[in-house]
Amino acid sequence: MGVPYVPVRGLAGTDILARRTDMLIAHNPFNADEKDVVARAINPDVAICHAIKADKSGNSIFRRGGDELLVSQASDKVIVTAEEIVGEVTAADPDGQFISSLNVTAVVHAPHGAHPAGVPGKYEMDRGHINEYIEAARSAEGFRAYLEKYVYDKTEADYQSLVGIPAQEVAVVA
Amino acid sequence: MSDMTTMNCNVDELIAVLMSREIEDFETVACGTISMLPASAILLAEATHAPNIDIIIRGSEAYGQDIGRDMHFIAQRGKMDMFFLSAVQFDSGGNFNLHVLGDPDSPDRRFPGGYGSGMLAYTAKKVMFFRSEHSTRVFVPKADFVSGALKTGNEVSRPNQTFFCFTPKAILRWDTARERWALRSYHPGESPETVQESTGFPLLIPADVVETPPPTEEELQTLRTTVKELMIESDTYANWATTAFLPA
């Protein structure tokens, strides 16, 4: 990643294309007879990705099939939050998708940091909490109330306590 | 409504059977994450006339193939023979809507949208639309939002594609040359006139249009036994499969 744009077959004639400024139809530079949709690259300044485990250098293991590798390769700075900090993580690790420390700017130890999503082999998604959020997000007032309850002026420890994660497992920044 | 008594099946069974007939052996056929009717159509085809198809059912761990981004690239390079899509609206110009009803900037209803449709409807060789309601609120003159377009002229490069739409009343086919939806066949109990009455724009009705051959006993029995059991055992929409089909 870090490429300027990506061609994609599809989307022509849609209101998605009509309403977005980051996609347009362009000639294939290698074939004047062909036109395709091209999408401008998204290059985030900072990406924050949650790992199953990481070492102190930033070598980390993520769930398989996710977009973390792509996001890490596209972003200027990458912060890895990790369930667990271990001695050394290598590309040979069988537990998931490896991301090299070459891509990583900083590592944060954050147990239960994926909540309300889950982490493979560690804990399941908290469907009750996600449903609570979906309900809250139906209205501006509901969404604000959710932020008041869980986010504004709350530490990670406050949040984890509110959602019922046992205190002894509360995150410590390494 | 078509005459389900004559056909001895319910609407879901009817649409699943009719879609399964379009699947040819050795094809690569795929459907999305909430696709009960396509999943049953695919498994019925595999159990009957198409035992060697490659199957991707995203909503099923057993048939999801765990391929992630591969699905995108299989389609992009023209290797997806068939993909299934539903929509909230289909319009006279060959557009379909999966996003919103009403003004897109202040919608009356929101739907899940569809990244997949914006790509797969342009790359799959056969696109099988289906909808369990055939009415003038589904088949409209102009869709409120265009999630995908069957007609793009020479605006972009696009393979030759076939588009069908399966409903409780008929099978429609997109006539690419004339850029219109055409009636391919009407189900038992319907007529070209009753299908047209339920469609909010004029259909092309060929002089030789035929009645849809109804599901056979063999197709229905296989669906209600082999396919049902397979869906339950493989946890492919198991809850749905438990109650969707009539007793064998």
XYZ file of C-alpha atoms in Angstrom:
422
model
C 0.000 0.000 0.000
C 1.005 3.613 -0.043
C 0.057 3.520 -3.733
C -1.637 6.664 -5.142
C -4.850 4.985 -6.332
C -6.423 1.615 -7.071
C -8.556 0.622 -10.070
C -11.728 -1.352 -9.464
C -14.239 -2.961 -11.809
C -17.672 -1.851 -10.688
C -19.549 1.170 -9.343
C -20.095 2.936 -12.699
C -23.506 4.580 -12.992
C -24.153 4.446 -9.245
C -25.022 7.202 -6.813
C -22.086 5.994 -4.717
C -19.729 7.119 -7.476
C -21.774 10.275 -8.111
C -21.665 11.337 -4.458
C -17.980 10.690 -3.773
C -15.056 12.851 -4.815
C -12.432 10.166 -4.200
C -13.562 7.882 -7.038
C -13.799 8.624 -10.745
C -13.664 6.948 -14.145
C -10.291 7.021 -15.896
C -8.614 5.507 -18.922
C -6.394 2.530 -18.329
C -2.961 4.069 -19.022
C -1.843 0.776 -20.611
C -4.915 0.354 -22.820
C -6.563 3.424 -24.354
C -9.721 1.402 -25.139
C -10.400 0.546 -21.534
C -11.944 2.718 -18.834
C -12.326 1.771 -15.192
C -13.275 3.303 -11.895
C -10.238 4.419 -9.916
C -10.320 5.114 -6.184
C -7.926 7.523 -4.541
C -5.900 5.816 -1.839
C -6.833 6.352 1.787
C -3.623 6.990 3.716
C -4.436 7.558 7.397
C -2.083 9.677 9.493
C -2.513 7.251 12.367
C -3.917 3.722 12.593
C -4.718 1.995 15.884
C -5.001 -1.793 15.615
C -5.664 -4.326 18.371
C -3.395 -7.388 18.410
C -3.760 -10.790 20.037
C -0.157 -10.381 21.171
C 2.888 -8.242 20.463
C 6.508 -7.945 21.512
C 8.103 -4.713 22.725
C 9.512 -3.953 19.280
C 6.042 -4.013 17.727
C 6.127 -7.385 16.004
C 2.532 -8.490 16.420
C -0.083 -11.139 15.688
C -3.603 -10.259 14.579
C -6.744 -12.250 13.840
C -6.696 -13.925 10.460
C -8.714 -12.487 7.600
C -8.797 -8.962 9.002
C -7.717 -5.720 7.396
C -5.021 -4.805 9.933
C -2.090 -5.586 7.633
C -3.572 -3.484 4.821
C -4.328 -0.606 7.210
C -0.840 -0.765 8.722
C 0.774 -0.687 5.299
C -1.312 2.338 4.272
C -0.871 4.491 7.408
C 1.836 6.978 8.354
C 1.912 6.008 12.038
C 0.689 2.706 13.492
C -0.152 2.169 17.159
C -0.599 -1.456 18.170
C -2.679 -2.154 21.267
C -2.149 -5.732 22.440
C -3.947 -8.176 24.703
C -0.616 -9.543 25.779
C 3.033 -8.459 25.584
C 5.315 -11.449 25.039
C 9.049 -11.996 24.716
C 9.333 -12.274 20.967
C 6.873 -12.495 18.080
C 8.009 -13.815 14.694
C 6.472 -14.360 11.262
C 6.479 -18.108 11.975
C 3.897 -17.680 14.779
C 0.920 -19.958 13.977
C -1.660 -17.960 15.973
C -2.631 -15.424 13.300
C -1.603 -12.713 10.875
C 1.933 -11.368 11.495
C 2.719 -7.671 11.203
C 6.380 -6.677 11.347
C 7.677 -4.015 13.728
C 8.894 -2.179 10.617
C 5.293 -0.979 10.230
C 4.704 -0.169 13.896
C 5.313 3.155 15.667
C 4.245 2.271 19.227
C 2.923 -0.629 21.286
C 0.435 -0.369 24.170
C -0.472 -3.209 26.535
C -4.278 -3.155 26.596
C -5.964 -6.292 27.971
C -9.651 -6.429 26.964
C -8.847 -3.543 24.652
C -11.072 -4.884 21.883
C -14.268 -4.670 23.944
C -17.111 -4.749 22.859
C -15.564 -6.689 19.984
C -13.799 -9.980 20.696
C -10.320 -11.411 20.327
C -9.888 -14.928 18.883
C -8.924 -17.388 21.616
C -9.327 -14.766 24.352
C -12.908 -13.552 24.645
C -16.098 -13.347 22.614
C -17.827 -10.268 21.279
C -20.134 -8.640 23.913
C -23.386 -8.760 21.943
C -25.382 -7.203 24.774
C -23.180 -4.131 24.749
C -23.230 -3.873 20.962
C -27.025 -4.022 21.018
C -27.037 -1.304 23.678
C -24.869 0.836 21.417
C -27.054 0.174 18.351
C -30.132 1.256 20.302
C -28.350 4.357 21.623
C -27.048 5.326 18.185
C -30.561 5.497 16.707
C -30.865 9.115 17.904
C -28.503 12.016 18.566
C -29.703 12.155 22.211
C -29.224 8.424 22.679
C -25.730 8.595 21.237
C -24.837 11.530 23.483
C -26.177 9.655 26.511
C -24.027 6.663 25.555
C -20.921 8.855 25.378
C -21.796 10.432 28.762
C -22.166 7.001 30.315
C -19.097 5.284 28.877
C -16.693 7.751 27.285
C -16.677 11.381 28.467
C -14.382 11.855 31.485
C -13.908 8.090 31.745
C -10.622 6.260 31.916
C -10.125 2.842 30.324
C -10.393 1.407 33.873
C -13.713 3.236 34.402
C -15.006 1.880 31.093
C -13.984 -1.697 31.825
C -15.537 -1.517 35.272
C -18.797 -0.150 33.773
C -19.022 -2.992 31.265
C -18.296 -5.648 33.897
C -14.724 -6.663 33.185
C -13.140 -7.926 36.449
C -10.924 -5.284 38.062
C -7.768 -7.402 38.310
C -7.655 -7.577 34.520
C -7.952 -3.835 33.948
C -5.512 -2.489 31.391
C -2.086 -1.258 32.413
C -0.086 0.839 29.974
C 3.298 -0.794 29.506
C -49.810 -14.301 -5.816
C -49.031 -17.326 -7.894
C -51.024 -20.443 -7.307
C -48.950 -22.155 -4.644
C -51.583 -24.841 -4.165
C -51.110 -25.982 -7.756
C -47.373 -25.984 -7.217
C -47.418 -27.661 -3.812
C -44.693 -25.420 -2.442
C -44.191 -22.116 -0.674
C -42.640 -18.956 -2.133
C -39.184 -19.592 -0.696
C -39.115 -23.109 -2.117
C -40.317 -21.873 -5.488
C -37.619 -19.209 -5.780
C -34.895 -21.558 -4.498
C -35.816 -24.244 -7.044
C -36.050 -21.820 -9.972
C -32.691 -20.250 -9.148
C -31.025 -23.622 -8.725
C -31.925 -24.508 -12.334
C -29.740 -21.673 -13.636
C -26.610 -23.109 -12.018
C -24.485 -25.183 -14.378
C -22.034 -27.849 -13.322
C -18.412 -26.770 -12.737
C -19.353 -23.130 -12.202
C -18.081 -20.972 -9.344
C -21.182 -19.707 -7.557
C -21.280 -17.389 -4.568
C -23.661 -15.521 -2.313
C -23.339 -13.042 0.534
C -23.723 -13.156 4.284
C -27.539 -13.063 4.651
C -28.530 -15.220 1.705
C -30.817 -18.053 2.716
C -32.583 -18.516 -0.626
C -29.353 -18.456 -2.669
C -27.693 -20.853 -0.230
C -30.545 -23.342 -0.591
C -30.565 -22.902 -4.394
C -26.826 -23.560 -4.569
C -26.987 -26.640 -2.340
C -29.983 -27.954 -4.291
C -28.068 -27.613 -7.571
C -25.109 -29.408 -6.040
C -27.369 -32.214 -4.805
C -29.026 -32.636 -8.219
C -27.599 -31.547 -11.574
C -24.387 -29.711 -10.642
C -22.297 -31.861 -8.271
C -18.962 -30.251 -9.208
C -19.658 -26.570 -8.573
C -17.371 -24.434 -6.445
C -19.463 -22.937 -3.660
C -18.901 -19.797 -1.617
C -21.587 -18.974 0.970
C -20.277 -16.081 3.055
C -22.819 -16.603 5.846
C -21.653 -20.162 6.474
C -18.447 -21.275 8.116
C -18.665 -24.610 6.315
C -19.129 -23.035 2.868
C -17.549 -19.622 3.462
C -14.190 -20.994 2.330
C -12.534 -18.437 4.641
C -11.314 -16.634 1.536
C -11.592 -13.051 2.727
C -10.303 -10.719 0.059
C -9.970 -13.544 -2.474
C -13.656 -13.198 -3.281
C -13.020 -9.664 -4.508
C -10.175 -10.714 -6.771
C -11.894 -13.852 -8.103
C -14.666 -11.566 -9.307
C -12.345 -8.811 -10.524
C -10.514 -11.219 -12.809
C -13.726 -12.601 -14.270
C -13.801 -15.985 -12.535
C -17.123 -15.557 -10.733
C -19.739 -17.377 -12.774
C -22.728 -16.481 -10.652
C -23.611 -14.160 -7.789
C -26.945 -13.607 -6.028
C -28.352 -10.225 -4.987
C -31.600 -8.891 -3.634
C -32.610 -5.216 -3.528
C -35.283 -2.993 -2.063
C -36.069 -1.410 -5.472
C -35.464 -2.291 -9.114
C -36.146 0.353 -11.748
C -37.026 0.559 -15.435
C -33.500 1.673 -16.337
C -31.810 -1.377 -14.848
C -30.772 0.251 -11.590
C -31.178 -1.386 -8.207
C -31.243 0.101 -4.727
C -29.836 -1.426 -1.558
C -29.247 1.806 0.342
C -32.136 4.134 1.243
C -35.778 4.965 0.554
C -36.649 8.639 0.151
C -34.190 11.511 -0.144
C -30.681 10.062 0.254
C -29.673 13.102 2.337
C -32.587 12.575 4.733
C -33.796 9.026 4.157
C -37.115 7.590 5.306
C -35.564 4.147 5.619
C -31.985 2.986 5.618
C -30.833 -0.446 4.421
C -27.469 -2.146 4.772
C -26.120 -0.803 1.477
C -23.702 -2.903 -0.401
C -20.063 -2.730 -1.248
C -20.277 -6.222 -2.712
C -23.135 -5.362 -5.054
C -21.294 -2.314 -6.417
C -18.543 -4.641 -7.582
C -20.089 -8.105 -8.045
C -23.033 -6.891 -10.138
C -20.414 -5.657 -12.623
C -18.159 -8.673 -12.688
C -20.165 -11.890 -12.164
C -21.094 -13.529 -15.456
C -24.623 -14.311 -14.287
C -26.273 -12.083 -11.698
C -29.312 -13.611 -10.050
C -31.530 -10.985 -8.440
C -34.324 -12.253 -6.235
C -37.085 -10.659 -4.233
C -39.884 -12.335 -2.286
C -42.286 -9.472 -3.114
C -43.384 -8.562 -6.637
C -45.179 -5.203 -6.420
C -45.150 -1.663 -7.734
C -43.227 -0.500 -4.665
C -40.399 -2.905 -5.536
C -40.403 -2.480 -9.340
C -40.445 1.292 -9.708
C -39.915 3.736 -12.594
C -36.877 5.255 -10.888
C -34.984 3.978 -7.856
C -34.481 6.413 -4.957
C -30.773 5.562 -4.890
C -28.617 3.711 -7.408
C -26.508 1.056 -5.670
C -25.776 -0.717 -8.931
C -26.517 -0.220 -12.623
C -27.008 -2.939 -15.236
C -26.658 -0.353 -18.005
C -23.345 1.486 -18.225
C -22.952 1.693 -22.011
C -19.288 2.113 -22.834
C -18.665 4.219 -19.754
C -16.471 1.462 -18.325
C -15.090 -1.897 -19.422
C -17.451 -4.662 -18.466
C -17.803 -8.347 -19.367
C -20.858 -9.770 -21.140
C -23.323 -10.510 -18.387
C -26.736 -12.102 -17.920
C -29.170 -10.679 -15.374
C -32.290 -12.428 -14.078
C -34.771 -11.450 -11.390
C -36.771 -14.132 -9.543
C -40.009 -13.181 -7.756
C -43.162 -14.941 -6.497
C -44.866 -14.089 -9.806
C -42.292 -14.386 -12.564
C -38.750 -14.590 -13.817
C -37.574 -11.370 -15.448
C -34.548 -11.050 -17.705
C -32.639 -7.861 -18.464
C -32.566 -7.319 -22.237
C -29.114 -5.793 -22.667
C -29.620 -4.748 -26.308
C -32.932 -2.980 -25.679
C -31.997 -1.870 -22.150
C -35.297 -3.007 -20.647
C -36.543 -5.634 -18.206
C -38.323 -8.410 -20.125
C -40.686 -11.132 -18.928
C -38.925 -14.439 -19.297
C -41.700 -16.598 -17.828
C -44.714 -16.180 -15.558
C -45.457 -18.642 -12.775
C -48.508 -20.958 -12.745
C -51.556 -18.963 -11.670
C -50.142 -15.748 -13.193
C -50.312 -14.277 -16.686
C -48.262 -11.644 -18.528
C -51.042 -9.192 -17.617
C -51.003 -9.911 -13.865
C -47.206 -9.670 -13.770
C -47.330 -6.360 -15.642
C -49.986 -5.034 -13.223
C -47.632 -5.652 -10.309
C -44.679 -3.996 -12.038
C -44.312 -0.217 -11.892
C -42.926 0.146 -15.411
C -43.642 -1.462 -18.796
C -42.041 -4.861 -19.287
C -40.983 -6.214 -22.637
C -43.310 -9.167 -23.167
C -42.127 -11.467 -25.958
C -44.867 -13.010 -28.099
C -43.598 -16.486 -27.214
C -43.373 -15.931 -23.448
C -44.034 -19.158 -21.550
C -45.330 -20.294 -18.198
C -42.599 -21.173 -15.699
C -42.237 -24.955 -15.426
C -43.226 -25.527 -11.783
C -40.890 -27.260 -9.310
C -40.882 -31.010 -9.779
C -41.579 -33.474 -6.994
C -37.936 -34.527 -7.127
C -36.663 -30.951 -6.749
C -38.975 -30.266 -3.830
C -38.213 -33.558 -2.092
C -34.475 -32.998 -2.406
C -34.844 -29.472 -1.058
C -36.943 -30.633 1.887
C -34.691 -33.548 2.812
C -31.072 -33.488 1.561
C -30.676 -29.711 1.386
C -32.521 -29.024 4.624
C -30.445 -31.600 6.508
C -27.229 -30.288 4.972
C -28.044 -26.714 5.975
C -28.821 -27.764 9.538
C -25.776 -30.043 9.882
C -23.359 -27.513 8.410
C -24.904 -24.605 10.353
C -25.714 -22.803 7.105
C -28.686 -20.679 8.200
C -29.696 -23.698 10.295
C -32.497 -21.889 12.151
C -34.003 -20.685 8.907
C -33.728 -24.101 7.262
C -35.546 -25.721 10.196
C -38.787 -23.908 9.417
C -38.507 -22.591 5.829
C -39.515 -25.695 3.930
C -42.800 -27.583 3.891
C -42.794 -31.109 5.372
C -41.176 -33.683 3.091
